Amino acid sequence: MPAEGVELTPNPQLLSQAEIVHLANLFVTSGVNKIRLTGGEPTIRKDIEEICLQLSNLKGLKTLAMTTNGIALARKLPRLKECGLTSINISLDTLVPAKFEFLTRRKGHEKVMNSIDAAIALGYNPVKVNCVVMRGFNDDEICDFVDLTREKPINVRFIEFMPFDGNVWNVKKLVSYSEMFHIVVKKFSDLKRLQDHPTDTAKNFKIDGHCGTVSFITSMTEHFCAGCNRLRLLADGNFKVCLFGPSEVSLRDPLRCGADDQGLREIIGAAVKRKKASHAGMFDIAKTANRPMIHIGG
């Protein structure tokens, strides 16, 4: 969370529930079979349960996932599961409450840990925990995070620190996949690679005797652009075909101006065809104007 806080997008600029479902249906009828609700923070929407219910009923959708900060999740999750939420990612960059408060500028570490346990209790398997590793801040906690997988069906996902506006990115803060891997394998020598799906963004590993798994998301040092099939629709209706690309096209505006589904599909198709073979690399990304991740979502 930036020190100055976040300027919230005015409600009229955000997609309504009906617009979210309408656009989601366009993607699902075009072959998308997984939707992930991210943020900002999806659990603060008052209609999040109804959105989940309507999305989960889309014919052809196989997976409805959510990435959340976990603050309000524990009390909402039973209903969200009833509404068809099939997968959970919880963002947590530190296991130390004081560091958590420094990073997020609020209390709530215990609530996040309770949300992880609540998700496990409700049968989510695995519960994915996303940890962005930053040198000098939480790189000393890597093995503590791995320990979470010992007794619980948790998939800890270590994410390389990525450059976005507002996060004060510096290459010196980047802890590479190679470095993280060696830190883990030094303590957990029986770390074994699992078979990844061709479109996985993560390199996945298992430790003998551990209930959960460990993954590394290597966006900066070993990008996975060749297998990337992800598209992102922002809360304001802008459409991005690459998380790291500045290019956006509005689907909200033509939808509100009366564009029919075929017209919207043509806009989507044209944007997808402009998707580059790979992102520009970490140093060029760092110099490219892009929205802060807190506004992009995820």
mmCIF file of C-alpha atoms in Angstrom:
data_model
loop_
_atom_site.group_PDB
_atom_site.id
_atom_site.type_symbol
_atom_site.label_atom_id
_atom_site.label_comp_id
_atom_site.label_asym_id
_atom_site.label_seq_id
_atom_site.Cartn_x
_atom_site.Cartn_y
_atom_site.Cartn_z
ATOM 1 C CA MET A 1 0.000 0.000 0.000
ATOM 2 C CA PRO A 2 1.531 3.372 -1.026
ATOM 3 C CA ALA A 3 2.155 5.848 1.796
ATOM 4 C CA GLU A 4 -0.280 8.305 0.232
ATOM 5 C CA GLY A 5 -3.008 5.663 -0.013
ATOM 6 C CA VAL A 6 -4.979 4.869 -3.153
ATOM 7 C CA GLU A 7 -7.239 7.095 -5.197
ATOM 8 C CA LEU A 8 -10.399 5.057 -5.633
ATOM 9 C CA THR A 9 -12.079 4.829 -9.030
ATOM 10 C CA PRO A 10 -15.507 6.522 -8.917
ATOM 11 C CA ASN A 11 -18.330 3.954 -8.912
ATOM 12 C CA PRO A 12 -19.889 5.083 -12.231
ATOM 13 C CA GLN A 13 -16.592 4.207 -13.945
ATOM 14 C CA LEU A 14 -16.586 0.659 -12.560
ATOM 15 C CA LEU A 15 -18.277 -2.210 -14.327
ATOM 16 C CA SER A 16 -21.671 -3.063 -12.884
ATOM 17 C CA GLN A 17 -22.564 -6.596 -11.907
ATOM 18 C CA ALA A 18 -24.591 -7.015 -15.108
ATOM 19 C CA GLU A 19 -21.715 -5.675 -17.238
ATOM 20 C CA ILE A 20 -19.208 -8.023 -15.578
ATOM 21 C CA VAL A 21 -21.426 -11.034 -16.241
ATOM 22 C CA HIS A 22 -22.187 -9.906 -19.815
ATOM 23 C CA LEU A 23 -18.515 -9.506 -20.722
ATOM 24 C CA ALA A 24 -17.529 -12.684 -18.883
ATOM 25 C CA ASN A 25 -20.109 -14.590 -20.895
ATOM 26 C CA LEU A 26 -18.573 -13.249 -24.112
ATOM 27 C CA PHE A 27 -15.194 -14.657 -23.114
ATOM 28 C CA VAL A 28 -16.588 -17.999 -21.914
ATOM 29 C CA THR A 29 -18.615 -18.521 -25.100
ATOM 30 C CA SER A 30 -15.396 -17.786 -27.007
ATOM 31 C CA GLY A 31 -13.493 -20.578 -25.230
ATOM 32 C CA VAL A 32 -12.293 -19.171 -21.890
ATOM 33 C CA ASN A 33 -12.921 -21.803 -19.187
ATOM 34 C CA LYS A 34 -11.344 -20.165 -16.138
ATOM 35 C CA ILE A 35 -12.128 -16.820 -14.521
ATOM 36 C CA ARG A 36 -10.163 -15.306 -11.658
ATOM 37 C CA LEU A 37 -11.578 -12.398 -9.671
ATOM 38 C CA THR A 38 -8.808 -10.159 -8.401
ATOM 39 C CA GLY A 39 -8.841 -6.542 -7.328
ATOM 40 C CA GLY A 40 -8.007 -4.120 -5.802
ATOM 41 C CA GLU A 41 -9.781 -6.378 -3.378
ATOM 42 C CA PRO A 42 -12.772 -8.380 -4.639
ATOM 43 C CA THR A 43 -14.275 -9.134 -1.223
ATOM 44 C CA ILE A 44 -15.104 -5.454 -0.616
ATOM 45 C CA ARG A 45 -17.727 -5.480 -3.380
ATOM 46 C CA LYS A 46 -21.112 -5.781 -1.707
ATOM 47 C CA ASP A 47 -22.379 -7.904 -4.594
ATOM 48 C CA ILE A 48 -19.398 -10.271 -4.781
ATOM 49 C CA GLU A 49 -21.455 -13.317 -3.784
ATOM 50 C CA GLU A 50 -24.040 -12.644 -6.496
ATOM 51 C CA ILE A 51 -21.288 -12.037 -9.068
ATOM 52 C CA CYS A 52 -19.771 -15.416 -8.158
ATOM 53 C CA LEU A 53 -23.160 -17.120 -8.394
ATOM 54 C CA GLN A 54 -23.865 -15.718 -11.857
ATOM 55 C CA LEU A 55 -20.368 -16.408 -13.158
ATOM 56 C CA SER A 56 -20.330 -19.965 -11.846
ATOM 57 C CA ASN A 57 -23.523 -20.638 -13.791
ATOM 58 C CA LEU A 58 -21.985 -19.660 -17.132
ATOM 59 C CA LYS A 59 -22.085 -22.686 -19.411
ATOM 60 C CA GLY A 60 -18.544 -23.791 -20.246
ATOM 61 C CA LEU A 61 -16.837 -22.274 -17.210
ATOM 62 C CA LYS A 62 -14.783 -24.906 -15.359
ATOM 63 C CA THR A 63 -12.980 -22.862 -12.702
ATOM 64 C CA LEU A 64 -13.989 -19.758 -10.767
ATOM 65 C CA ALA A 65 -11.052 -18.492 -8.712
ATOM 66 C CA MET A 66 -10.321 -15.490 -6.522
ATOM 67 C CA THR A 67 -7.162 -13.695 -5.432
ATOM 68 C CA THR A 68 -7.717 -11.801 -2.191
ATOM 69 C CA ASN A 69 -5.812 -10.093 0.606
ATOM 70 C CA GLY A 70 -7.673 -12.394 3.007
ATOM 71 C CA ILE A 71 -8.739 -9.679 5.465
ATOM 72 C CA ALA A 72 -12.493 -10.214 5.094
ATOM 73 C CA LEU A 73 -12.359 -13.645 3.500
ATOM 74 C CA ALA A 74 -12.958 -15.956 6.465
ATOM 75 C CA ARG A 75 -16.489 -14.699 7.163
ATOM 76 C CA LYS A 76 -17.466 -14.475 3.482
ATOM 77 C CA LEU A 77 -15.969 -17.728 2.256
ATOM 78 C CA PRO A 78 -18.749 -20.174 3.245
ATOM 79 C CA ARG A 79 -21.250 -18.215 1.136
ATOM 80 C CA LEU A 80 -18.743 -17.682 -1.673
ATOM 81 C CA LYS A 81 -18.203 -21.424 -1.859
ATOM 82 C CA GLU A 82 -21.971 -21.967 -2.028
ATOM 83 C CA CYS A 83 -22.003 -19.481 -4.919
ATOM 84 C CA GLY A 84 -19.511 -21.559 -6.894
ATOM 85 C CA LEU A 85 -16.058 -20.260 -5.968
ATOM 86 C CA THR A 86 -13.755 -23.201 -6.682
ATOM 87 C CA SER A 87 -10.226 -21.884 -6.044
ATOM 88 C CA ILE A 88 -8.562 -19.436 -3.630
ATOM 89 C CA ASN A 89 -5.302 -17.453 -3.776
ATOM 90 C CA ILE A 90 -4.434 -15.424 -0.679
ATOM 91 C CA SER A 91 -1.779 -12.724 -0.912
ATOM 92 C CA LEU A 92 0.603 -12.725 2.053
ATOM 93 C CA ASP A 93 4.132 -11.330 1.848
ATOM 94 C CA THR A 94 5.220 -11.839 5.447
ATOM 95 C CA LEU A 95 4.540 -14.076 8.444
ATOM 96 C CA VAL A 96 5.638 -11.322 10.850
ATOM 97 C CA PRO A 97 2.718 -9.159 12.064
ATOM 98 C CA ALA A 98 4.833 -6.002 12.433
ATOM 99 C CA LYS A 99 6.156 -6.335 8.875
ATOM 100 C CA PHE A 100 2.618 -6.987 7.647
ATOM 101 C CA GLU A 101 1.418 -3.741 9.219
ATOM 102 C CA PHE A 102 4.352 -1.826 7.711
ATOM 103 C CA LEU A 103 3.705 -3.204 4.224
ATOM 104 C CA THR A 104 -0.090 -2.960 4.149
ATOM 105 C CA ARG A 105 -0.422 0.048 6.479
ATOM 106 C CA ARG A 106 -3.067 -1.736 8.521
ATOM 107 C CA LYS A 107 -3.477 -4.456 11.081
ATOM 108 C CA GLY A 108 -4.925 -7.766 9.943
ATOM 109 C CA HIS A 109 -2.191 -10.399 9.858
ATOM 110 C CA GLU A 110 -4.174 -12.683 12.161
ATOM 111 C CA LYS A 111 -7.271 -12.314 9.968
ATOM 112 C CA VAL A 112 -5.293 -13.411 6.918
ATOM 113 C CA MET A 113 -3.910 -16.457 8.734
ATOM 114 C CA ASN A 114 -7.454 -17.285 9.899
ATOM 115 C CA SER A 115 -8.662 -17.019 6.308
ATOM 116 C CA ILE A 116 -6.048 -19.534 5.185
ATOM 117 C CA ASP A 117 -7.236 -21.962 7.864
ATOM 118 C CA ALA A 118 -10.899 -21.277 7.007
ATOM 119 C CA ALA A 119 -10.255 -22.079 3.341
ATOM 120 C CA ILE A 120 -8.541 -25.336 4.303
ATOM 121 C CA ALA A 121 -11.428 -26.232 6.618
ATOM 122 C CA LEU A 122 -13.905 -25.666 3.783
ATOM 123 C CA GLY A 123 -12.018 -28.137 1.602
ATOM 124 C CA TYR A 124 -10.071 -25.871 -0.750
ATOM 125 C CA ASN A 125 -7.074 -27.923 -1.847
ATOM 126 C CA PRO A 126 -4.654 -26.456 -2.381
ATOM 127 C CA VAL A 127 -5.052 -23.071 -0.787
ATOM 128 C CA LYS A 128 -2.613 -20.938 -2.758
ATOM 129 C CA VAL A 129 -0.566 -18.358 -0.839
ATOM 130 C CA ASN A 130 1.097 -15.704 -3.004
ATOM 131 C CA CYS A 131 4.310 -14.234 -1.601
ATOM 132 C CA VAL A 132 6.204 -11.494 -3.453
ATOM 133 C CA VAL A 133 9.824 -11.842 -2.336
ATOM 134 C CA MET A 134 11.748 -8.592 -1.761
ATOM 135 C CA ARG A 135 15.406 -8.437 -0.787
ATOM 136 C CA GLY A 136 15.953 -6.975 2.643
ATOM 137 C CA PHE A 137 12.291 -7.262 3.566
ATOM 138 C CA ASN A 138 11.067 -10.854 3.533
ATOM 139 C CA ASP A 139 13.763 -12.936 1.802
ATOM 140 C CA ASP A 140 14.743 -14.196 5.258
ATOM 141 C CA GLU A 141 11.265 -15.782 5.589
ATOM 142 C CA ILE A 142 11.365 -18.023 2.514
ATOM 143 C CA CYS A 143 11.932 -21.247 4.463
ATOM 144 C CA ASP A 144 9.317 -20.203 7.046
ATOM 145 C CA PHE A 145 6.800 -19.983 4.223
ATOM 146 C CA VAL A 146 7.868 -23.411 2.954
ATOM 147 C CA ASP A 147 7.208 -24.772 6.443
ATOM 148 C CA LEU A 148 3.529 -23.827 5.978
ATOM 149 C CA THR A 149 3.296 -26.670 3.454
ATOM 150 C CA ARG A 150 4.458 -29.317 5.917
ATOM 151 C CA GLU A 151 1.142 -30.096 7.595
ATOM 152 C CA LYS A 152 -1.403 -28.223 5.476
ATOM 153 C CA PRO A 153 -2.561 -28.412 1.823
ATOM 154 C CA ILE A 154 -1.032 -25.042 1.005
ATOM 155 C CA ASN A 155 0.681 -24.158 -2.274
ATOM 156 C CA VAL A 156 3.163 -21.398 -1.420
ATOM 157 C CA ARG A 157 3.922 -19.406 -4.554
ATOM 158 C CA PHE A 158 7.078 -17.285 -4.434
ATOM 159 C CA ILE A 159 6.783 -14.419 -6.916
ATOM 160 C CA GLU A 160 9.684 -12.403 -8.270
ATOM 161 C CA PHE A 161 9.333 -8.703 -7.466
ATOM 162 C CA MET A 162 7.923 -7.040 -10.581
ATOM 163 C CA PRO A 163 8.191 -3.393 -11.692
ATOM 164 C CA PHE A 164 4.953 -1.408 -11.582
ATOM 165 C CA ASP A 165 4.277 2.267 -11.029
ATOM 166 C CA GLY A 166 4.105 3.059 -7.333
ATOM 167 C CA ASN A 167 5.908 0.008 -5.919
ATOM 168 C CA VAL A 168 9.388 1.624 -5.882
ATOM 169 C CA TRP A 169 10.850 -1.207 -7.958
ATOM 170 C CA ASN A 170 14.596 -1.572 -7.954
ATOM 171 C CA VAL A 171 16.536 -4.460 -9.452
ATOM 172 C CA LYS A 172 18.457 -4.712 -6.171
ATOM 173 C CA LYS A 173 15.197 -5.704 -4.450
ATOM 174 C CA LEU A 174 14.677 -8.554 -6.914
ATOM 175 C CA VAL A 175 15.403 -12.001 -5.503
ATOM 176 C CA SER A 176 15.684 -14.237 -8.559
ATOM 177 C CA TYR A 177 14.091 -17.646 -8.958
ATOM 178 C CA SER A 178 17.558 -19.197 -8.973
ATOM 179 C CA GLU A 179 18.430 -17.592 -5.660
ATOM 180 C CA MET A 180 15.098 -18.494 -4.052
ATOM 181 C CA PHE A 181 15.416 -22.064 -5.280
ATOM 182 C CA HIS A 182 18.875 -22.471 -3.733
ATOM 183 C CA ILE A 183 17.667 -21.036 -0.420
ATOM 184 C CA VAL A 184 14.866 -23.610 -0.339
ATOM 185 C CA VAL A 185 16.868 -26.599 -1.518
ATOM 186 C CA LYS A 186 19.615 -25.888 1.013
ATOM 187 C CA LYS A 187 17.155 -26.662 3.815
ATOM 188 C CA PHE A 188 14.773 -28.963 1.942
ATOM 189 C CA SER A 189 17.119 -31.117 -0.124
ATOM 190 C CA ASP A 190 14.366 -33.468 -1.290
ATOM 191 C CA LEU A 191 12.608 -30.747 -3.301
ATOM 192 C CA LYS A 192 11.325 -32.436 -6.475
ATOM 193 C CA ARG A 193 9.983 -30.827 -9.658
ATOM 194 C CA LEU A 194 6.402 -31.612 -10.598
ATOM 195 C CA GLN A 195 5.031 -31.801 -14.129
ATOM 196 C CA ASP A 196 3.750 -28.354 -15.088
ATOM 197 C CA HIS A 197 0.888 -27.658 -17.470
ATOM 198 C CA PRO A 198 2.058 -25.903 -20.680
ATOM 199 C CA THR A 199 0.149 -22.733 -19.695
ATOM 200 C CA ASP A 200 1.236 -22.694 -16.038
ATOM 201 C CA THR A 201 2.775 -19.432 -14.848
ATOM 202 C CA ALA A 202 4.493 -21.302 -12.006
ATOM 203 C CA LYS A 203 7.293 -23.833 -11.686
ATOM 204 C CA ASN A 204 5.905 -26.367 -9.211
ATOM 205 C CA PHE A 205 7.719 -28.523 -6.658
ATOM 206 C CA LYS A 206 6.942 -31.059 -3.954
ATOM 207 C CA ILE A 207 8.884 -31.913 -0.788
ATOM 208 C CA ASP A 208 8.739 -35.501 0.449
ATOM 209 C CA GLY A 209 6.497 -35.769 3.473
ATOM 210 C CA HIS A 210 4.921 -32.343 3.013
ATOM 211 C CA CYS A 211 1.172 -32.078 2.560
ATOM 212 C CA GLY A 212 1.420 -28.999 0.362
ATOM 213 C CA THR A 213 3.601 -27.788 -2.500
ATOM 214 C CA VAL A 214 5.988 -24.950 -3.392
ATOM 215 C CA SER A 215 5.961 -22.918 -6.600
ATOM 216 C CA PHE A 216 8.022 -20.140 -8.153
ATOM 217 C CA ILE A 217 6.599 -17.494 -10.496
ATOM 218 C CA THR A 218 9.569 -16.288 -12.507
ATOM 219 C CA SER A 219 8.116 -13.383 -14.497
ATOM 220 C CA MET A 220 11.380 -11.424 -14.517
ATOM 221 C CA THR A 221 14.278 -13.858 -14.893
ATOM 222 C CA GLU A 222 12.637 -16.755 -16.790
ATOM 223 C CA HIS A 223 9.478 -15.424 -18.382
ATOM 224 C CA PHE A 224 6.712 -17.799 -19.462
ATOM 225 C CA CYS A 225 5.325 -15.638 -22.280
ATOM 226 C CA ALA A 226 5.334 -18.476 -24.838
ATOM 227 C CA GLY A 227 2.726 -20.403 -22.848
ATOM 228 C CA CYS A 228 0.763 -17.418 -21.529
ATOM 229 C CA ASN A 229 -2.932 -17.583 -22.376
ATOM 230 C CA ARG A 230 -4.105 -15.006 -19.826
ATOM 231 C CA LEU A 231 -6.226 -11.961 -20.525
ATOM 232 C CA ARG A 232 -7.161 -9.303 -17.977
ATOM 233 C CA LEU A 233 -10.341 -7.251 -17.692
ATOM 234 C CA LEU A 234 -9.894 -4.412 -15.220
ATOM 235 C CA ALA A 235 -12.561 -3.192 -12.816
ATOM 236 C CA ASP A 236 -13.176 -0.148 -15.019
ATOM 237 C CA GLY A 237 -13.751 -2.304 -18.094
ATOM 238 C CA ASN A 238 -10.356 -1.782 -19.720
ATOM 239 C CA PHE A 239 -8.906 -4.876 -21.369
ATOM 240 C CA LYS A 240 -5.214 -5.855 -21.188
ATOM 241 C CA VAL A 241 -3.668 -8.730 -23.109
ATOM 242 C CA CYS A 242 -0.356 -8.482 -21.202
ATOM 243 C CA LEU A 243 0.015 -7.633 -17.533
ATOM 244 C CA PHE A 244 3.277 -5.790 -18.245
ATOM 245 C CA GLY A 245 2.118 -3.975 -21.371
ATOM 246 C CA PRO A 246 0.769 -0.428 -21.134
ATOM 247 C CA SER A 247 -1.760 -1.031 -23.902
ATOM 248 C CA GLU A 248 -5.429 -1.079 -22.829
ATOM 249 C CA VAL A 249 -8.692 -0.981 -24.748
ATOM 250 C CA SER A 250 -12.064 -0.155 -23.187
ATOM 251 C CA LEU A 251 -14.863 -2.682 -23.406
ATOM 252 C CA ARG A 252 -17.037 -0.684 -21.000
ATOM 253 C CA ASP A 253 -17.454 2.309 -23.298
ATOM 254 C CA PRO A 254 -18.624 0.440 -26.429
ATOM 255 C CA LEU A 255 -20.853 -1.765 -24.247
ATOM 256 C CA ARG A 256 -22.501 1.329 -22.759
ATOM 257 C CA CYS A 257 -22.802 2.899 -26.195
ATOM 258 C CA GLY A 258 -24.855 -0.032 -27.453
ATOM 259 C CA ALA A 259 -22.280 -2.225 -29.186
ATOM 260 C CA ASP A 260 -23.634 -5.703 -29.850
ATOM 261 C CA ASP A 261 -21.832 -8.896 -28.868
ATOM 262 C CA GLN A 262 -20.308 -9.321 -32.304
ATOM 263 C CA GLY A 263 -18.880 -5.820 -32.163
ATOM 264 C CA LEU A 264 -17.405 -6.484 -28.720
ATOM 265 C CA ARG A 265 -15.915 -9.779 -29.920
ATOM 266 C CA GLU A 266 -14.224 -7.920 -32.781
ATOM 267 C CA ILE A 267 -12.667 -5.425 -30.345
ATOM 268 C CA ILE A 268 -11.468 -8.301 -28.136
ATOM 269 C CA GLY A 269 -10.144 -10.260 -31.112
ATOM 270 C CA ALA A 270 -8.222 -7.298 -32.487
ATOM 271 C CA ALA A 271 -6.604 -6.690 -29.078
ATOM 272 C CA VAL A 272 -5.626 -10.348 -28.696
ATOM 273 C CA LYS A 273 -4.034 -10.335 -32.158
ATOM 274 C CA ARG A 274 -1.841 -7.426 -31.029
ATOM 275 C CA LYS A 275 -0.517 -9.466 -28.084
ATOM 276 C CA LYS A 276 3.263 -9.569 -28.412
ATOM 277 C CA ALA A 277 5.284 -12.775 -28.357
ATOM 278 C CA SER A 278 6.893 -11.762 -25.059
ATOM 279 C CA HIS A 279 7.125 -8.823 -22.696
ATOM 280 C CA ALA A 280 9.944 -6.303 -23.007
ATOM 281 C CA GLY A 281 12.149 -7.630 -20.193
ATOM 282 C CA MET A 282 12.483 -6.340 -16.662
ATOM 283 C CA PHE A 283 14.633 -3.272 -17.324
ATOM 284 C CA ASP A 284 12.457 -1.993 -20.165
ATOM 285 C CA ILE A 285 9.310 -2.769 -18.164
ATOM 286 C CA ALA A 286 10.689 -0.688 -15.305
ATOM 287 C CA LYS A 287 10.946 2.321 -17.654
ATOM 288 C CA THR A 288 7.491 1.812 -19.214
ATOM 289 C CA ALA A 289 4.492 3.761 -17.916
ATOM 290 C CA ASN A 290 1.941 1.274 -16.612
ATOM 291 C CA ARG A 291 -0.763 1.376 -13.998
ATOM 292 C CA PRO A 292 0.210 0.533 -10.421
ATOM 293 C CA MET A 293 -0.505 -3.119 -9.656
ATOM 294 C CA ILE A 294 -2.877 -1.962 -6.940
ATOM 295 C CA HIS A 295 -5.033 -0.488 -9.742
ATOM 296 C CA ILE A 296 -4.525 -3.283 -12.262
ATOM 297 C CA GLY A 297 -5.541 -5.922 -9.749
ATOM 298 C CA GLY A 298 -4.071 -9.234 -8.711
#
